[in-house]
Short mmCIF file of C-alpha atoms in Angstrom, two decimals:
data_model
loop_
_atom_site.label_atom_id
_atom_site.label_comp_id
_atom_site.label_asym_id
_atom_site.label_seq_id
_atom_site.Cartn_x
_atom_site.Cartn_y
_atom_site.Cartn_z
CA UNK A 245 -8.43 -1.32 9.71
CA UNK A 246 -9.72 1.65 11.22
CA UNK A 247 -13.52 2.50 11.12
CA UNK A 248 -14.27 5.48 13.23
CA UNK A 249 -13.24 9.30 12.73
CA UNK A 250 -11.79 9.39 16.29
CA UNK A 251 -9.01 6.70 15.13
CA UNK A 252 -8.08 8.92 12.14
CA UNK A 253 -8.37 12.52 13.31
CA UNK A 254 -5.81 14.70 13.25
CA UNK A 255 -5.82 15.29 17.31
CA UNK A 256 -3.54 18.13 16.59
CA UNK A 257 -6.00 21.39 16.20
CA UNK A 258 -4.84 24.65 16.29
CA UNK A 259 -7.64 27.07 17.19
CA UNK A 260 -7.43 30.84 16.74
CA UNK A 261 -9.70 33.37 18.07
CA UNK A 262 -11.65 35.27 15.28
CA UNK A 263 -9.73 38.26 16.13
CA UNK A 264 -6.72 37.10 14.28
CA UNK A 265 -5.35 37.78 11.16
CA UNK A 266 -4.47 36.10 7.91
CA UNK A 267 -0.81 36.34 8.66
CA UNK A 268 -1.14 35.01 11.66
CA UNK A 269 -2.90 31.70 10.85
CA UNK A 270 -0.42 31.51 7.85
CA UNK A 271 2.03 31.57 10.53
CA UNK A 272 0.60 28.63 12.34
CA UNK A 273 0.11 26.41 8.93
CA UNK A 274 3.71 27.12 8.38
CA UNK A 275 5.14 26.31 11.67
CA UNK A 276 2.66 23.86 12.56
CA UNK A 277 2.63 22.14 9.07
CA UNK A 278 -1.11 22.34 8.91
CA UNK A 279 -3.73 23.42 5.76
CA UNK A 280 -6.43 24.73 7.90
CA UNK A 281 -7.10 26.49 11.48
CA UNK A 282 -9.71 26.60 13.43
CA UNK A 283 -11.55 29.62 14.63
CA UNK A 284 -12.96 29.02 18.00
CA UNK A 285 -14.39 31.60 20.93
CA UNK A 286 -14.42 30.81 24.26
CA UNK A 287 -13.73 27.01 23.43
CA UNK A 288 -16.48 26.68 20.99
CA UNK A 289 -15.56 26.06 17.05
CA UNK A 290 -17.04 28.66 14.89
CA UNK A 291 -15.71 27.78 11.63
CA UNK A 292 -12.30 26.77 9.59
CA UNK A 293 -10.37 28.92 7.66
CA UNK A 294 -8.40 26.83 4.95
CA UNK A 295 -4.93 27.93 2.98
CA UNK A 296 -6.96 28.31 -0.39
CA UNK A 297 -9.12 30.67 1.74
CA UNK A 298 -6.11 32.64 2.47
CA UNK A 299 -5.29 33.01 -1.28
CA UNK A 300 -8.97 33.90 -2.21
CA UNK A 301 -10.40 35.94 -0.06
CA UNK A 302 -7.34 37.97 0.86
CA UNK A 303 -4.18 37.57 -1.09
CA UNK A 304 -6.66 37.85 -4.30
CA UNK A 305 -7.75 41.31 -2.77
CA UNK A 306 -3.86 42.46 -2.52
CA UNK A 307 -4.34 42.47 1.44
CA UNK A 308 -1.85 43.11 3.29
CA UNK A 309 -2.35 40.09 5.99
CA UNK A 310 -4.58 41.96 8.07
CA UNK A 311 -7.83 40.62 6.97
CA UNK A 312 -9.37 38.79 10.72
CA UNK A 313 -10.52 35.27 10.81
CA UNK A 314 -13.58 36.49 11.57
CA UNK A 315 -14.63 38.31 8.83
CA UNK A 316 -13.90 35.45 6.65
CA UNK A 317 -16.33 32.92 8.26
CA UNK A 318 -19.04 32.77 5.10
CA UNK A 319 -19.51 29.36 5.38
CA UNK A 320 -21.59 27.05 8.17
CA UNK A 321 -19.11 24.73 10.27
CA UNK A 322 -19.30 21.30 9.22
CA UNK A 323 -18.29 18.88 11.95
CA UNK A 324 -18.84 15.15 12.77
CA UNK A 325 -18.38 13.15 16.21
CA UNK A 326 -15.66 11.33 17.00
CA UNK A 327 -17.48 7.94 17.12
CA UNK A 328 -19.18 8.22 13.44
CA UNK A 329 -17.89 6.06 11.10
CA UNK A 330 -15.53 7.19 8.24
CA UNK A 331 -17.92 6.14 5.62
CA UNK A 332 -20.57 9.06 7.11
CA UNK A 333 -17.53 11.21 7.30
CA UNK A 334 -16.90 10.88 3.61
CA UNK A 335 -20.47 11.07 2.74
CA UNK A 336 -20.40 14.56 4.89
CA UNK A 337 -17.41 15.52 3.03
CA UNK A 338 -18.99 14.34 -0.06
CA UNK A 339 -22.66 16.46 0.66
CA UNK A 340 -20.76 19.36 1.90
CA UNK A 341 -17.88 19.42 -1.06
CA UNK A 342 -15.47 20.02 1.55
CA UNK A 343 -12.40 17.91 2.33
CA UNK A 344 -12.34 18.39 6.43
CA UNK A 345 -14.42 18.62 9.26
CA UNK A 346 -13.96 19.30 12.80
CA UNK A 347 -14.15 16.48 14.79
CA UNK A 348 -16.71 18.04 17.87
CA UNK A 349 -17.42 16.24 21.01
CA UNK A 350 -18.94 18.31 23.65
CA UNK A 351 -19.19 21.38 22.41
CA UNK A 352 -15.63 21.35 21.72
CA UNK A 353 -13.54 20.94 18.62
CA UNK A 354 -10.91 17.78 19.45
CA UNK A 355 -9.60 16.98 16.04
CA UNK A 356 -9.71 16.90 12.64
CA UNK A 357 -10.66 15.24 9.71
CA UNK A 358 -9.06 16.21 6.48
CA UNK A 359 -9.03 14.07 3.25
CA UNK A 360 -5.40 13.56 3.29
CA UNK A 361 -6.43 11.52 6.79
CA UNK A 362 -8.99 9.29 5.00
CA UNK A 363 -6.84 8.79 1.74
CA UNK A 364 -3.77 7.27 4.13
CA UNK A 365 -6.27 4.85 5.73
CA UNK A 366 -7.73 3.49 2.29
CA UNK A 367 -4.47 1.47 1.43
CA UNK A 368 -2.22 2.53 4.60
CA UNK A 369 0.49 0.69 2.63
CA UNK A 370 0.05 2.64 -0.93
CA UNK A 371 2.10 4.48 -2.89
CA UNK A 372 -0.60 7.23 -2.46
CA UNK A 373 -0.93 6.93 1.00
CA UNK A 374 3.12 7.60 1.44
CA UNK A 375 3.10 10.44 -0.82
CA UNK A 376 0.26 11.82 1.36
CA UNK A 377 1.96 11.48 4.41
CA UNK A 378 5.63 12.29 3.33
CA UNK A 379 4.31 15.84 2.05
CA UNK A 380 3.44 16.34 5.46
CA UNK A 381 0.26 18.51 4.81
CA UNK A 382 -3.11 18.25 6.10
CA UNK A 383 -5.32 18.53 3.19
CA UNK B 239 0.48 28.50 -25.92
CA UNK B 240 1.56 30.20 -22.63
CA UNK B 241 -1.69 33.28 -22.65
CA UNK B 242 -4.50 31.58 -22.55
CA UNK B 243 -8.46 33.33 -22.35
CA UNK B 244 -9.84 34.52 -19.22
CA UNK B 245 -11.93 31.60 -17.54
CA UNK B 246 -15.27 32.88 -17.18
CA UNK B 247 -15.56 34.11 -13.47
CA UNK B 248 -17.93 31.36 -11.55
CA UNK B 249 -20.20 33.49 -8.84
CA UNK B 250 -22.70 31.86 -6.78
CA UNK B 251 -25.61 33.82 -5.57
CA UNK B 252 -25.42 32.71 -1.77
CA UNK B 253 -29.42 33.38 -1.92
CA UNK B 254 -29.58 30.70 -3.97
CA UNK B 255 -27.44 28.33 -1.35
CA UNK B 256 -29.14 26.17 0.67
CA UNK B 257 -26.11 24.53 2.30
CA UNK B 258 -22.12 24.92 2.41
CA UNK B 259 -20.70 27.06 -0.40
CA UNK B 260 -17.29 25.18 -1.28
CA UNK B 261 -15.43 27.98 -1.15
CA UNK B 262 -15.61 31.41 0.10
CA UNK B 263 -15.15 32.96 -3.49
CA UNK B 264 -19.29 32.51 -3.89
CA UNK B 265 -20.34 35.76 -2.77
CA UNK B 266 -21.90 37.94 -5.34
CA UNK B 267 -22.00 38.26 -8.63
CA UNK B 268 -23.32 36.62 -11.59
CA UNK B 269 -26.64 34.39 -11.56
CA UNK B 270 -25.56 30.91 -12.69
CA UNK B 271 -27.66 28.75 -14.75
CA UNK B 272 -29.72 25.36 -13.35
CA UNK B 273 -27.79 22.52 -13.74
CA UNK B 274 -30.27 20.67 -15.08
CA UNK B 275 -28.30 20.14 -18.62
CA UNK B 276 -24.98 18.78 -16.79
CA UNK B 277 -27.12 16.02 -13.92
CA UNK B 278 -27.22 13.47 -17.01
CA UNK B 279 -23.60 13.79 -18.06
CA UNK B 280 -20.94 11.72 -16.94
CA UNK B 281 -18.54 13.84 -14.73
CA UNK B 282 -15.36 13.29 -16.65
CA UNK B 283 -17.25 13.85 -20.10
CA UNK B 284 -18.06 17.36 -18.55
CA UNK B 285 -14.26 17.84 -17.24
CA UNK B 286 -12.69 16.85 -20.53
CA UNK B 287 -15.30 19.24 -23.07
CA UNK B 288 -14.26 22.49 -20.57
CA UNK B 289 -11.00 21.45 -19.88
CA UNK B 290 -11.76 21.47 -16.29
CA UNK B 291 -10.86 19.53 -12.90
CA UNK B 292 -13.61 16.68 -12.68
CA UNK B 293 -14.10 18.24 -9.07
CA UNK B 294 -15.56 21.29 -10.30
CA UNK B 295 -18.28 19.59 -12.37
CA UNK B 296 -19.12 18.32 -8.68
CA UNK B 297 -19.15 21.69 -7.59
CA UNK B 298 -21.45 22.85 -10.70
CA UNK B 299 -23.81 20.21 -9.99
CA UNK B 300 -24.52 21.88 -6.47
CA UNK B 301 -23.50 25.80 -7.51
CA UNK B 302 -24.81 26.02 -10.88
CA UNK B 303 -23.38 26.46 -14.30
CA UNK B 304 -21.95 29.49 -15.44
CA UNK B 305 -23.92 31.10 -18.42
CA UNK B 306 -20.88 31.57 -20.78
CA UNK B 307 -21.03 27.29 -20.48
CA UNK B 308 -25.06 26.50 -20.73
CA UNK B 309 -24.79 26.12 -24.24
CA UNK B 310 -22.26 23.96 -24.80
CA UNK B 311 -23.37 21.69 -21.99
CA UNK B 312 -27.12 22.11 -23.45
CA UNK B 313 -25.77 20.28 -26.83
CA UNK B 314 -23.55 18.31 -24.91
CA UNK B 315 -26.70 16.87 -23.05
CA UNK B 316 -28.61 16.47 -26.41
CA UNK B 317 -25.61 14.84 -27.78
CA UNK B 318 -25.43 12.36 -25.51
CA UNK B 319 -28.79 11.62 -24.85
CA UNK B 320 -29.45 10.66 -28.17
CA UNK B 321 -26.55 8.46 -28.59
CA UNK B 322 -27.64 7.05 -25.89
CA UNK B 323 -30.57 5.88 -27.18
CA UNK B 324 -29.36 4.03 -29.62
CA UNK B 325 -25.89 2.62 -28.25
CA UNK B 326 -25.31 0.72 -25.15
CA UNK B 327 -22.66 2.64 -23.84
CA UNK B 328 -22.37 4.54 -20.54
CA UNK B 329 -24.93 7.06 -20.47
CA UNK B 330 -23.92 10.83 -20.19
CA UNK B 331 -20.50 9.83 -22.20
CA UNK B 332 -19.60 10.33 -25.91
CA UNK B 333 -17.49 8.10 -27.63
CA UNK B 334 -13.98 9.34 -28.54
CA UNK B 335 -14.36 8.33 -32.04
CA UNK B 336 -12.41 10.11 -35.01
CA UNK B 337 -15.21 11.05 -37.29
CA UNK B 338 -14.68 11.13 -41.13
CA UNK B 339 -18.08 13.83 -41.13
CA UNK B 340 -15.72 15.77 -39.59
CA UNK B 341 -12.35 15.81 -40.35
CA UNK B 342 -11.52 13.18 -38.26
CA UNK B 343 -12.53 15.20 -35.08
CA UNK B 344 -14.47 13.80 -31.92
CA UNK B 345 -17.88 14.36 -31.31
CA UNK B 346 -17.01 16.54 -27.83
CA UNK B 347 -14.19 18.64 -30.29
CA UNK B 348 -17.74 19.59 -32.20
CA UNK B 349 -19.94 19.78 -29.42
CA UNK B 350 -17.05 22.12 -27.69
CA UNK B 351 -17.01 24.10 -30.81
CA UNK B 352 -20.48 24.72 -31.81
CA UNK B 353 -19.12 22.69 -35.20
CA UNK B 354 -21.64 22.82 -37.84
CA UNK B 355 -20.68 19.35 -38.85
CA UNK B 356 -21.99 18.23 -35.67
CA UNK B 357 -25.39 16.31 -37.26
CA UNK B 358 -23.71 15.08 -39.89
CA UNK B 359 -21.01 13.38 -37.43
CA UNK B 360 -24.12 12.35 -35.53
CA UNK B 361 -25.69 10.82 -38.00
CA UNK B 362 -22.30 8.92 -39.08
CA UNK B 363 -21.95 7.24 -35.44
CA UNK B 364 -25.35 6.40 -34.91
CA UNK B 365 -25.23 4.44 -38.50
CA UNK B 366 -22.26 2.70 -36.67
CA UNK B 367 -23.02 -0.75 -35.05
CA UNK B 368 -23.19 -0.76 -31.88
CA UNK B 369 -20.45 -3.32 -30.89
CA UNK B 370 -18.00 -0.88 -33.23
CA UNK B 371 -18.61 1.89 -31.13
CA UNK B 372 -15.55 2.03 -28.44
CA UNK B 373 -16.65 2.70 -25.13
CA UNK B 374 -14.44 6.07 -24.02
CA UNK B 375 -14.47 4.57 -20.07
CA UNK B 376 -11.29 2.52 -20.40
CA UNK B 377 -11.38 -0.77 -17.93
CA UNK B 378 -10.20 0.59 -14.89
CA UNK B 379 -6.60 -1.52 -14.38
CA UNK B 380 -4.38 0.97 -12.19
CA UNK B 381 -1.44 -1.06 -13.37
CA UNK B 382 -2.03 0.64 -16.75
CA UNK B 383 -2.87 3.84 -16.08
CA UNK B 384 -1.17 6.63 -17.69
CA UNK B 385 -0.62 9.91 -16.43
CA UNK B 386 -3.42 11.16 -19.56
CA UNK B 387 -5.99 9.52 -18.21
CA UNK B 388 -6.10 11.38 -15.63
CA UNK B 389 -4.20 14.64 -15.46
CA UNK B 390 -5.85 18.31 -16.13
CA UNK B 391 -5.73 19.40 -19.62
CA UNK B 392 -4.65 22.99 -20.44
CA UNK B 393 -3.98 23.70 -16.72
CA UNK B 394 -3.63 27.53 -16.02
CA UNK B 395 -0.22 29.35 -16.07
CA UNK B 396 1.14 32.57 -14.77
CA UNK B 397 4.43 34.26 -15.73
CA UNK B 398 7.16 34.34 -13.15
CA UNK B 399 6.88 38.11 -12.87
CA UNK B 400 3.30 38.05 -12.61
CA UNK B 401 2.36 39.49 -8.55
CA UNK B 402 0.88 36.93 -6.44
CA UNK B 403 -2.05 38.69 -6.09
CA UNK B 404 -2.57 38.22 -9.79
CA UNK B 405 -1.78 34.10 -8.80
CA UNK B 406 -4.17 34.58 -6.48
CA UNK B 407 -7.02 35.69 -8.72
CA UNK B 408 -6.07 33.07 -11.44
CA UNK B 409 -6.43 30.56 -8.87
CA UNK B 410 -9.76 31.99 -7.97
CA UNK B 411 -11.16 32.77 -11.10
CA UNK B 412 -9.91 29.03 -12.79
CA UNK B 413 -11.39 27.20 -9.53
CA UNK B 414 -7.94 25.66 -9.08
CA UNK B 415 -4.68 25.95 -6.34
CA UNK B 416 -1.69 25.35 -8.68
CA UNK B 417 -0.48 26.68 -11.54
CA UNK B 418 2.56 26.14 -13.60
CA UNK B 419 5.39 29.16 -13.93
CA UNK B 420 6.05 30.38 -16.93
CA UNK B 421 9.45 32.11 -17.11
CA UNK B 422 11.29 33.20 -20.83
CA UNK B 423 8.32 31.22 -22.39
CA UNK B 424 9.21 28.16 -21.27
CA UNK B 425 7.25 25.92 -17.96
CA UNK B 426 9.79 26.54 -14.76
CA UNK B 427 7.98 26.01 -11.76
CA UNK B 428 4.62 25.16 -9.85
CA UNK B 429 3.20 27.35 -7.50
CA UNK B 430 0.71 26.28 -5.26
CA UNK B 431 -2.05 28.38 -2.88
CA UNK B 432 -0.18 26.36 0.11
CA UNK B 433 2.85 27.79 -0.86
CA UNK B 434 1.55 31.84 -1.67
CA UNK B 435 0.60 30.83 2.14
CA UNK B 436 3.59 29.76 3.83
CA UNK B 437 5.97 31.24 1.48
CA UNK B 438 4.97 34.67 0.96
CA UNK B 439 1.63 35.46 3.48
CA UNK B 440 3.14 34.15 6.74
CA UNK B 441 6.48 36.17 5.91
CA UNK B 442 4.40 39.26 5.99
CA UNK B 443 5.50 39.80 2.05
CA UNK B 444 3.41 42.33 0.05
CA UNK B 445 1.59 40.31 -2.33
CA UNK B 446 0.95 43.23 -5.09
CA UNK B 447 4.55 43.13 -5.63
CA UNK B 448 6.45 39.55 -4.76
CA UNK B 449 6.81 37.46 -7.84
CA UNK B 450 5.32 34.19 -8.73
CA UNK B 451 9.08 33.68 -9.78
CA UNK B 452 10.41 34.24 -6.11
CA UNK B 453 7.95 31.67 -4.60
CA UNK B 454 7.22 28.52 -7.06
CA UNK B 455 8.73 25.19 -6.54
CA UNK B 456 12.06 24.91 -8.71
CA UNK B 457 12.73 22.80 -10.68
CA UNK B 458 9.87 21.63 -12.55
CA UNK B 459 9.14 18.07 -12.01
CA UNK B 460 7.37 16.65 -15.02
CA UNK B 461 6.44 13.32 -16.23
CA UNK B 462 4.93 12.09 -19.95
CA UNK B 463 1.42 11.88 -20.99
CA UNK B 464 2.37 8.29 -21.47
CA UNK B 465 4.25 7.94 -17.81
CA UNK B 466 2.52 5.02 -15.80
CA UNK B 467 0.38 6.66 -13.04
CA UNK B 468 2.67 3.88 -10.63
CA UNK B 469 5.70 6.00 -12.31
CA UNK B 470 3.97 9.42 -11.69
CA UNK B 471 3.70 8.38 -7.73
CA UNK B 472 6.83 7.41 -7.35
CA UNK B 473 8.40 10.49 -8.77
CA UNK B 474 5.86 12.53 -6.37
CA UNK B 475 7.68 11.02 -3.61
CA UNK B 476 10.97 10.95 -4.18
CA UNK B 477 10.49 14.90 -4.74
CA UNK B 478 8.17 14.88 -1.83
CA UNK B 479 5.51 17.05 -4.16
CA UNK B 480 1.83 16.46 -5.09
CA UNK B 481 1.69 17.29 -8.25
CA UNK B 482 3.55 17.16 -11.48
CA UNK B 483 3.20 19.23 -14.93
CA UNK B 484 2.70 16.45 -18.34
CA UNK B 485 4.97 17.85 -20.78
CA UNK B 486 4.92 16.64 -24.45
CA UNK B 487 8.03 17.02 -26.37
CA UNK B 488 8.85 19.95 -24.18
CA UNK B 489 5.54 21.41 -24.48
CA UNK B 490 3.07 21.50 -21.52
CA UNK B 491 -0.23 19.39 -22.00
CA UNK B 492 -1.35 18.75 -18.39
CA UNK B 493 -1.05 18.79 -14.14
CA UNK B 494 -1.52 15.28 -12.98
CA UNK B 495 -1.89 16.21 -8.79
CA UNK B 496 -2.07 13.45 -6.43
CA UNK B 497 -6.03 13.99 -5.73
CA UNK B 498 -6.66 13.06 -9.01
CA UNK B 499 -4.47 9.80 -8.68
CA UNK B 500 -6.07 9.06 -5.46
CA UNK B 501 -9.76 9.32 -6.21
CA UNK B 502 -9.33 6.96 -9.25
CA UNK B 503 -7.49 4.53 -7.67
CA UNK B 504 -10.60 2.38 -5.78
CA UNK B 505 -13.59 3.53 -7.25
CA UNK B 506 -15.07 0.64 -5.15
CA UNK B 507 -14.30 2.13 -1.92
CA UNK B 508 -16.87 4.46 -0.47
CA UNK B 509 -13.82 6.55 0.32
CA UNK B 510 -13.74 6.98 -3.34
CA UNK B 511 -17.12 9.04 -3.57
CA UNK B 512 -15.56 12.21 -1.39
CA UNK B 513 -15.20 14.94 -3.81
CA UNK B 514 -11.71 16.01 -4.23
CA UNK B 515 -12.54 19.92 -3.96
CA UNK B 516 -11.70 21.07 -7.56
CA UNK B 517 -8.64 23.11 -5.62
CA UNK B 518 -5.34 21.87 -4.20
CA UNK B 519 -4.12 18.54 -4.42
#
C-alpha cells in the first residue's frame, strides 16, 4: 500500500502563467480532464485555480471568460513534498479545508495531490475508489 | 417545493483569516459570528438542523457562523448541553425522538423552529431513562447504509431556464457545486460547477444567457431514500456520475454525491478526517 504523496500524485500538472484567462484554463480542464490548474511564473507555483473557482469568482460575476488567473489568486499556495507521508497530506488538506495541494520539490511544482488521489488509495479495490477513477476527474 | 428561500449569503472578513480561506467567495461582506456555539456540536447534528453539507459546518468552525444562524445554533448548543448532562449519549447530538410535548416532533424540528414547546419537550426527554433514549449515531455497518443517512436534505435547485450565471451564484451563495434542474416543475437534470466549466466556460458561451437546461446532465439518475449506499455506488458507476438526486414517490428529498459516501465509509482511516470541501463531489 502506498505511503508517500510522491506514489499518489497526479504527475500530470498543467501550469498556466497568471496572464491567462478563465477560458483558457477551462480549456485545459476540459481537454486535459483535470479540476484544477496551476498558476506558475517562471517555473515557480504561485497558486491553483480550481473549477468551483471558475464558477464563483467569474461565471457568478456574468464574465465573459476574460477574468486572468492572476487576479484570482486570493488564497496562499498550499503544497507538500513529495516524500511526506499521505497521512500529513490529509492532515494539510484537513487544516487547510482544501482537497489538493501541489506537490513542490525544488522550487518547482511536480504533481498533484487531489482528494480523488487519496480516496482511490484507501480501498484501491472499492466500489468508491472505481467510481472515482472511472469519472475521470481530479477532484 | 421547487422555490425555496434565499440561503443567507456566508462572507468572511479575510481580516479576520489567519490561514487559507476555502474558497475564494470570502472576500467582503458581512461580519460572521464566533463559532463558539457550534465547537461543542456534533458535525452532522449541525448539517441536519440547517439542512446543510456536513462539510460546511467544517468550514463554519474555521470561517465563522453567519448571523441569520447564531441563534438557532445558540439553543442548539444549550439543547444539547443539557441533555447531555443527564444522558450518556454522544455529546453535541440530540436524540431523534418523536416527542408527545410536541406533536410528535424532534427536539432539532423545535430547536430549528424557535418552537415554544421546546422546554416542555425538554423536560419530557430528560424524565426519560436513560437506556430509553435512542442514540441518533446509528452503528456504523456500511452494509446497511441507506442512501438517507447520508445524502443532503433539501439540496438547492434551479429552473432549466434559469442563466448560468444565476447557477453560478446559487452555487456560491448555498456553499455547494451541484444542483438539481428543475424543468415544467418536475427534477430533470444535475448540473454541476465542473460542468458550467467544461460545458459552457471553455466553449466561450455567454453565461448571462445559456440555460441551465442546455448544460445539465440528462437524464436524472435517482435512487430511494431507502436505496443501499452499496446500490447508490453501483448506479454511480454504471452512469459514470458522482452524484445522484433521492427522490421520494417522485418528489425530491435529497443529493447523495460520492464525497459524502466516501468520507463515511472508514471513519477509522486517517484518510477519513480530510474535509470533503462542502462543494463538488
Amino acid at each position: 500500500m502506498a505511503t508517500l504523496v510522491r506514489e499518489v500524485m497526479t504527475r500530470e500538472v498543467c501550469e498556466l502563467p497568471p496572464s491567462s484567462t478563465v477560458t483558457e484554463a477551462a480549456r485545459v480542464m476540459r481537454d486535459r480532464d483535470l479540476g484544477d490548474v496551476v498558476v506558475a511564473e517562471g517555473g515557480r507555483p504561485l497558486g491553483v485555480v480550481t473549477d468551483r473557482d471558475i464558477v464563483v469568482r467569474a461565471v457568478a460575476e456574468g464574465d465573459g471568460g476574460g477574468l486572468r488567473l492572476g487576479e484570482m489568486l486570493s488564497r496562499q499556495l498550499r503544497t507538500v513534498a513529495p516524500d511526506a507521508s499521505l497521512e500529513d497530506a490529509a492532515r494539510c488538506m484537513r487544516e487547510a479545508a482544501v482537497r489538493r495541494l501541489v506537490v513542490v520539490e525544488h522550487g518547482r511544482a511536480v504533481g498533484i495531490l487531489g482528494m480523488g488521489d487519496l480516496l482511490a488509495e484507501l480501498e484501491p479495490g472499492s466500489t468508491v475508489a472505481e467510481v472515482t477513477r472511472a469519472t475521470g476527474t481530479h477532484r | 417545493m421547487i422555490d425555496r428561500p434565499d440561503r443567507p449569503e456566508r462572507l468572511g472578513d479575510p481580516a479576520l483569516d489567519e490561514g487559507v480561506p476555502a474558497s475564494p467567495e470570502e472576500l467582503s461582506g458581512d461580519a460572521l459570528v464566533e463559532a463558539q456555539d457550534i465547537l461543542e456540536i456534533d458535525d452532522r447534528t449541525t448539517a441536519d438542523l440547517f439542512g446543510v453539507h456536513a462539510p460546511a459546518v467544517e468550514h463554519w468552525r474555521r470561517h465563522g457562523v453567519p448571523v441569520a444562524h447564531a441563534e438557532t445554533l445558540r439553543r442548539l448548543r444549550e439543547v444539547a448541553s443539557r441533555l447531555h448532562s443527564h444522558h450518556a449519549g454522544p455529546p453535541g447530538t440530540l436524540p431523534s425522538l418523536p416527542l408527545a410535548a410536541a406533536g410528535g416532533r424532534t427536539l432539532l424540528d423545535l430547536v430549528r423552529d424557535g418552537d415554544p414547546r421546546l422546554e416542555a419537550a425538554l423536560d419530557e426527554v430528560l424524565g426519560i431513562p436513560d437506556s430509553e433514549v435512542p442514540s441518533p449515531v446509528r452503528r456504523h455497518d456500511p452494509a446497511r447504509e441507506v442512501v438517507a443517512d447520508l445524502m443532503t436534505r433539501e439540496p438547492l435547485v434551479v429552473d432549466a431556464a434559469d442563466s448560468l450565471q444565476e447557477a453560478a451564484r446559487r452555487m456560491r451563495a448555498g456553499d455547494v457545486g451541484d444542483l438539481v434542474v428543475i424543468e415544467r416543475g418536475e427534477p430533470a437534470g444535475v448540473l454541476t460547477d465542473r460542468d458550467i466549466v467544461v460545458r459552457a466556460v471553455a466553449e466561450s458561451r455567454d453565461v448571462r444567457v445559456a440555460t441551465c437546461g442546455s448544460i445539465a446532465t440528462r437524464p436524472l439518475l435517482a435512487v430511494r431514500p431507502d436505496t443501499s449506499v452499496e446500490e447508490a455506488l453501483q448506479r454511480m458507476r454504471s452512469g459514470a456520475v458522482r452524484r445522484l438526486a433521492v427522490l421520494e414517490q417522485g418528489r425530491l428529498v435529497g443529493i447523495i454525491g460520492l464525497g459524502d459516501i466516501a468520507v463515511e465509509c472508514d471513519p477509522g482511516s486517517p484518510l477519513a478526517a480530510v474535509v470533503v470541501e462542502p462543494t463538488t463531489d
